[in-house]
Amino acid sequence: MGLLSDPNRRRALITLLTRLNAPICVVCYMAGVAWFMGLAFEPFTLRTYMSENAMGSTMVEERFPAGERALATGREFAAHKRKAGGMPVDWLVKTLQARGLEVFTQRFSRTLPFPDENKERYMVKGTNVYGILRAPRAPRTEALVLSAPCSPGENNNQAVGLLLGLAQYFRNQIYWAKDIIFLVNEHDLIGMQAWLEGYHHTNTTGMDWSPLQGRGGSIQAALSLELSSDVVTSLDLVLEGLNGQLPNLDLANLFYAFCQKIGVLCTIQGKLQRNDWDSVSGYSHAVQTMMLMVMKQASGRPWGDHGLFLRYHIEAASIKGINSFRQYKTDTTTIGRLLEGMYRKLNNLLERLHQSYFFYLMPSLSHFVSIGYYMPAFGLLAAILFMRALDLWVQLTAPPLPPEEGAAHVKQSSPGVLSVLTPLVISHVTGAALYALPIHFQQVAVEHFPVSETEAVVLTAIAVYTAGLALPHNTHRYKTLHGWRVLKLVAVLYLAVLLGCTALINFSLGFILALTLVPIAAFVTPHVPKVLSAFVLVFLSPACTLLFSVFFFQELQEVPVSFQEGWMLFLSVISQGILDHSLYGSLVYPLISLLVYPCWLLFWNILFWN
Amino acid sequence: MKLPVLFLIFATHFLSGTAHIGKNVGNFFSSQHTNNWAVLVCTSRFWFNYRHVANTLSVYRSVKRLGIPDSHIVLMLADDMACNHRNPKPATVFSHKNMELNVYGDDVEVDYRGYEVTVENFLRVLTGRLPPSTPRSKRLLSDDRSNILIYLTGHGGNGFLKFQDSEEISNVELADAFEQMWQKRRYNELLFIIDTCQGASMYERFYSPNLMALASSQVGEDSLSHQPDLAIGVHLMDRYTFYLLEFLEDIHPASKTNMNDLFKVCPKSQCVSTPGHRTDLFLRDPGSVLITDFFGSVRKVEITTDAINLTEPIEQKQDIAVSEEQEKVQYSYTDQLPVSEIIHQKPKQKDWHPPDGFILGLWTLILLVFFRAYGIKHLKHIF
């Protein structure tokens, strides 16, 4: 008879499973972590290569001459910006028109749910200015976008100057097959969101904007430029977008290919490439770069103005100019030539970029790890959950133990749906409260406590989080001695599905949550020592994971912080998460509050079952 | 005294000259063709396949320069590079970098353009099976005394050539098309040149007589492109056709260069791939075949010594009186593609024959085993 249908064999298999369950889980966890750490080891990665045939190699001749003139335009822009106290709309419109583009503006306004203390804004009103360079001979069906943000103070003036210089140079060429849109957006991401929503006729975030008068066709690719100094020492590429979405790897390959051709120093995550992969320091450098990318992707924030394009299936990246203390400097003309080369190659595209990977991690700019290589790390962690679920299933269907007292005997046979449903409902209601209460009750909190609105929101969130720990989750009537097994089975499967779906969309977020939640799911039962496990559970809860991630992120960027600063940073991260959700539709905060936190509460409930 | 000697010298010179002329006349008719045709095909589209269009146009240019008129050239280009939006020099197609040579010119006559370049159209052109509405410029009106040059370029593989990203022609189809041409007496001799990756696979299956074939690479090798132009941003030519063009630029209509020199074009040191050629189906020795036999259009003249009387009127044939008794001659189409002769199929059996012994034996075995295992009582469940 077959392996599973033979009762003797089945029993043997089941006893093996039950006996070895804990060791297998530990081994799987170690293997998962080791696999993840091994991803940055260079022999396990692949070199990047251009997949798109139409873009071919970097064989174009870049002839952009006007770097100095671009800087002068940037200085003019800065002067007008200071005079206007914001975006110098009229000057920009006049300048773009003088360069022969079709110029349009868009007004937008938005009241944030609570003041943003990082960027110091609450009621935001602004204007986007954009000019369209029509392709000389092509129909207006496709477009490329080059954008530079209008930032307060002295930031990004050179970026706008270079944008205007490139606009003038591009206008004189006849080989453009797509329209090129030069966009200067105000209030960085909010302005970009308004422009994109207007361009695609959608309104997902409730912003108020005027419709766009001019349009260019379907956007194939976009680049966002951030340049705040006259000379740079290196160019940094930023890929992570909203909800951890990444542009097609071909865009990064294109950037790297041109960097090598022109001879500009290029970095990713602000870290240079190293050649000594077999030494410890070289390997740790690669791990640091990869972990930075993982952290940034897990946060779900757009890390550059490009991050909002990705949602519309437009491949976009941000290029930041960095001026550090290095001997070899690159001037604006060279940066202009790099951008010119990239745009000429993007001009050759016939379809959207789709030949290369959409899901990848980059331990350095010239190496990458694709989804097929990094998913097994998560799979090993998810396997632990399935092992636990099998174990519980076996225990549940095992013949019942002899009753200890007569009273408990009746309850044992059927744990009942209600004993599982009640904790589920209560945890999810708590999660909904965590999602909705902070913003709704900020006014009430401000009236009663001497805090600002932002602090009120964040502290309400933390308060609801902590209050959830103290809620009674069940009534005695429906609790059975062994009903916790059913609840744990449900919780483990729920966590597995949740983490699996998260890892598919945003691998970094799924993996980090799995790292902390899977051990909880594996070991928690009512029979482990209560105080110690309660402590461990809180230690591994999503909020503390976030706190440690904040410290870790600062360490990785080589800007370590003290505990006070870290705590302040943690509070601001929570407020940014809530703001991102209401402003741009980021899904991290709803995911954590509505799904992950209730799941964690279920395990808390199991711990305190008796 | 001097005069007769001079006269003798002149006479011997003249006689030997005439003897020479006689020999030349003999050579003159050795190829037996009277007209030349060329079918030049570029099968790829898209901007990054600029070089395939440039390849075809450079062969077109050479062929035209050597005398084949546009009416005898069928030029098929799958995409328009000269007017592509990305061309920084519109209305030009360059074959040398720094824009030395514009092969597009101002008198290009493209017969099949864009989406008209399909496998079906190509085969119809070769075999002559075109709808009656097809204009003359789109037809290959060759006869049994035509020498045809066929040049194909694009992306290919082992045994196939890709047409426009959507279909392929296989080497078997091509060989069969040439056999059809032979059977319909549509060529005297045919030179086939192909410049693609693994091009030699395309001529492996030829089986018709009087075919000579050249390819830019062997099976398993890639044909490489020659040089990019940085201002235009694409590769301009493929290596084999580049060196072929350089070779052809030295040929003029009176050249005596023969095919053996053509086989030497682009050795491995220049081409990186190994060009190949096939001459076993060709009846003449390649050394006696002139390049201009295929690439040029050298008019042949037939000299006859008989006088033709043009003064007497030609007798009219008696008009057959049209009457109702005249029977209509029944016409029927000959079998255009006698498949059974080509493929040597087994003819379909019209009447039923008892099944093969093997099948019978197998079923007997099965039945025996069944009844042995389950007993004869199951028989009633079946019937």
mmCIF file of N, CA, C and O in Angstrom, chain B residues 215-242:
data_model
loop_
_atom_site.group_PDB
_atom_site.id
_atom_site.type_symbol
_atom_site.label_atom_id
_atom_site.label_comp_id
_atom_site.label_asym_id
_atom_site.label_seq_id
_atom_site.Cartn_x
_atom_site.Cartn_y
_atom_site.Cartn_z
ATOM 1 N N ALA B 215 27.126 31.579 -47.997
ATOM 2 C CA ALA B 215 26.564 32.003 -46.718
ATOM 3 C C ALA B 215 27.647 32.668 -45.895
ATOM 4 O O ALA B 215 28.826 32.400 -46.074
ATOM 5 N N SER B 216 27.226 33.512 -44.965
ATOM 6 C CA SER B 216 28.208 34.280 -44.211
ATOM 7 C C SER B 216 28.720 33.542 -43.003
ATOM 8 O O SER B 216 29.729 33.930 -42.442
ATOM 9 N N SER B 217 28.038 32.472 -42.579
ATOM 10 C CA SER B 217 28.535 31.755 -41.403
ATOM 11 C C SER B 217 28.079 30.313 -41.452
ATOM 12 O O SER B 217 27.092 29.987 -42.111
ATOM 13 N N GLN B 218 28.812 29.475 -40.754
ATOM 14 C CA GLN B 218 28.461 28.058 -40.699
ATOM 15 C C GLN B 218 27.429 27.819 -39.615
ATOM 16 O O GLN B 218 27.145 28.693 -38.805
ATOM 17 N N VAL B 219 26.931 26.602 -39.584
ATOM 18 C CA VAL B 219 25.976 26.221 -38.541
ATOM 19 C C VAL B 219 26.681 26.301 -37.199
ATOM 20 O O VAL B 219 27.785 25.827 -37.028
ATOM 21 N N GLY B 220 26.030 26.949 -36.237
ATOM 22 C CA GLY B 220 26.619 27.096 -34.921
ATOM 23 C C GLY B 220 27.417 28.380 -34.757
ATOM 24 O O GLY B 220 27.907 28.675 -33.675
ATOM 25 N N GLU B 221 27.562 29.147 -35.847
ATOM 26 C CA GLU B 221 28.304 30.404 -35.726
ATOM 27 C C GLU B 221 27.351 31.569 -35.894
ATOM 28 O O GLU B 221 26.355 31.466 -36.596
ATOM 29 N N ASP B 222 27.711 32.703 -35.297
ATOM 30 C CA ASP B 222 26.916 33.910 -35.483
ATOM 31 C C ASP B 222 27.592 34.812 -36.491
ATOM 32 O O ASP B 222 28.812 34.937 -36.479
ATOM 33 N N SER B 223 26.781 35.446 -37.328
ATOM 34 C CA SER B 223 27.324 36.471 -38.212
ATOM 35 C C SER B 223 27.393 37.766 -37.439
ATOM 36 O O SER B 223 26.420 38.164 -36.813
ATOM 37 N N LEU B 224 28.506 38.442 -37.524
ATOM 38 C CA LEU B 224 28.664 39.625 -36.686
ATOM 39 C C LEU B 224 28.484 40.898 -37.481
ATOM 40 O O LEU B 224 28.695 40.930 -38.697
ATOM 41 N N SER B 225 28.125 41.951 -36.766
ATOM 42 C CA SER B 225 27.956 43.238 -37.430
ATOM 43 C C SER B 225 29.286 43.955 -37.459
ATOM 44 O O SER B 225 30.199 43.637 -36.701
ATOM 45 N N HIS B 226 29.354 44.926 -38.346
ATOM 46 C CA HIS B 226 30.670 45.479 -38.624
ATOM 47 C C HIS B 226 31.010 46.664 -37.760
ATOM 48 O O HIS B 226 31.928 46.618 -36.951
ATOM 49 N N GLN B 227 30.301 47.730 -37.926
ATOM 50 C CA GLN B 227 30.737 48.903 -37.181
ATOM 51 C C GLN B 227 29.524 49.732 -36.811
ATOM 52 O O GLN B 227 28.598 49.855 -37.582
ATOM 53 N N PRO B 228 29.529 50.324 -35.634
ATOM 54 C CA PRO B 228 28.443 51.228 -35.283
ATOM 55 C C PRO B 228 28.789 52.644 -35.706
ATOM 56 O O PRO B 228 29.959 53.001 -35.830
ATOM 57 N N ASP B 229 27.772 53.423 -35.945
ATOM 58 C CA ASP B 229 27.994 54.852 -36.146
ATOM 59 C C ASP B 229 27.432 55.544 -34.921
ATOM 60 O O ASP B 229 26.267 55.389 -34.596
ATOM 61 N N LEU B 230 28.268 56.305 -34.242
ATOM 62 C CA LEU B 230 27.827 56.850 -32.975
ATOM 63 C C LEU B 230 26.819 57.975 -33.141
ATOM 64 O O LEU B 230 26.035 58.222 -32.255
ATOM 65 N N ALA B 231 26.854 58.642 -34.264
ATOM 66 C CA ALA B 231 25.886 59.730 -34.440
ATOM 67 C C ALA B 231 24.501 59.172 -34.683
ATOM 68 O O ALA B 231 23.506 59.713 -34.210
ATOM 69 N N ILE B 232 24.442 58.060 -35.436
ATOM 70 C CA ILE B 232 23.140 57.461 -35.702
ATOM 71 C C ILE B 232 22.749 56.527 -34.564
ATOM 72 O O ILE B 232 21.585 56.391 -34.222
ATOM 73 N N GLY B 233 23.730 55.887 -33.964
ATOM 74 C CA GLY B 233 23.443 55.090 -32.784
ATOM 75 C C GLY B 233 23.115 53.645 -33.053
ATOM 76 O O GLY B 233 22.562 52.971 -32.203
ATOM 77 N N VAL B 234 23.419 53.126 -34.251
ATOM 78 C CA VAL B 234 23.139 51.730 -34.551
ATOM 79 C C VAL B 234 24.320 51.151 -35.331
ATOM 80 O O VAL B 234 25.182 51.889 -35.805
ATOM 81 N N HIS B 235 24.343 49.842 -35.456
ATOM 82 C CA HIS B 235 25.326 49.201 -36.321
ATOM 83 C C HIS B 235 24.907 49.402 -37.760
ATOM 84 O O HIS B 235 23.732 49.240 -38.091
ATOM 85 N N LEU B 236 25.861 49.730 -38.628
ATOM 86 C CA LEU B 236 25.479 50.101 -39.971
ATOM 87 C C LEU B 236 25.437 48.943 -40.946
ATOM 88 O O LEU B 236 24.661 48.946 -41.879
ATOM 89 N N MET B 237 26.326 47.988 -40.810
ATOM 90 C CA MET B 237 26.386 46.900 -41.791
ATOM 91 C C MET B 237 26.808 45.639 -41.076
ATOM 92 O O MET B 237 27.419 45.668 -40.017
ATOM 93 N N ASP B 238 26.547 44.515 -41.724
ATOM 94 C CA ASP B 238 27.126 43.258 -41.254
ATOM 95 C C ASP B 238 28.463 43.046 -41.940
ATOM 96 O O ASP B 238 28.688 43.525 -43.043
ATOM 97 N N ARG B 239 29.329 42.301 -41.292
ATOM 98 C CA ARG B 239 30.695 42.169 -41.800
ATOM 99 C C ARG B 239 30.748 41.566 -43.186
ATOM 100 O O ARG B 239 31.446 42.072 -44.070
ATOM 101 N N TYR B 240 30.024 40.478 -43.368
ATOM 102 C CA TYR B 240 30.148 39.767 -44.651
ATOM 103 C C TYR B 240 29.720 40.671 -45.799
ATOM 104 O O TYR B 240 30.412 40.795 -46.810
ATOM 105 N N THR B 241 28.586 41.317 -45.645
ATOM 106 C CA THR B 241 28.113 42.171 -46.734
ATOM 107 C C THR B 241 28.999 43.392 -46.887
ATOM 108 O O THR B 241 29.166 43.906 -48.002
ATOM 109 N N PHE B 242 29.602 43.852 -45.807
ATOM 110 C CA PHE B 242 30.505 44.996 -45.913
ATOM 111 C C PHE B 242 31.673 44.653 -46.817
ATOM 112 O O PHE B 242 32.018 45.403 -47.737
#
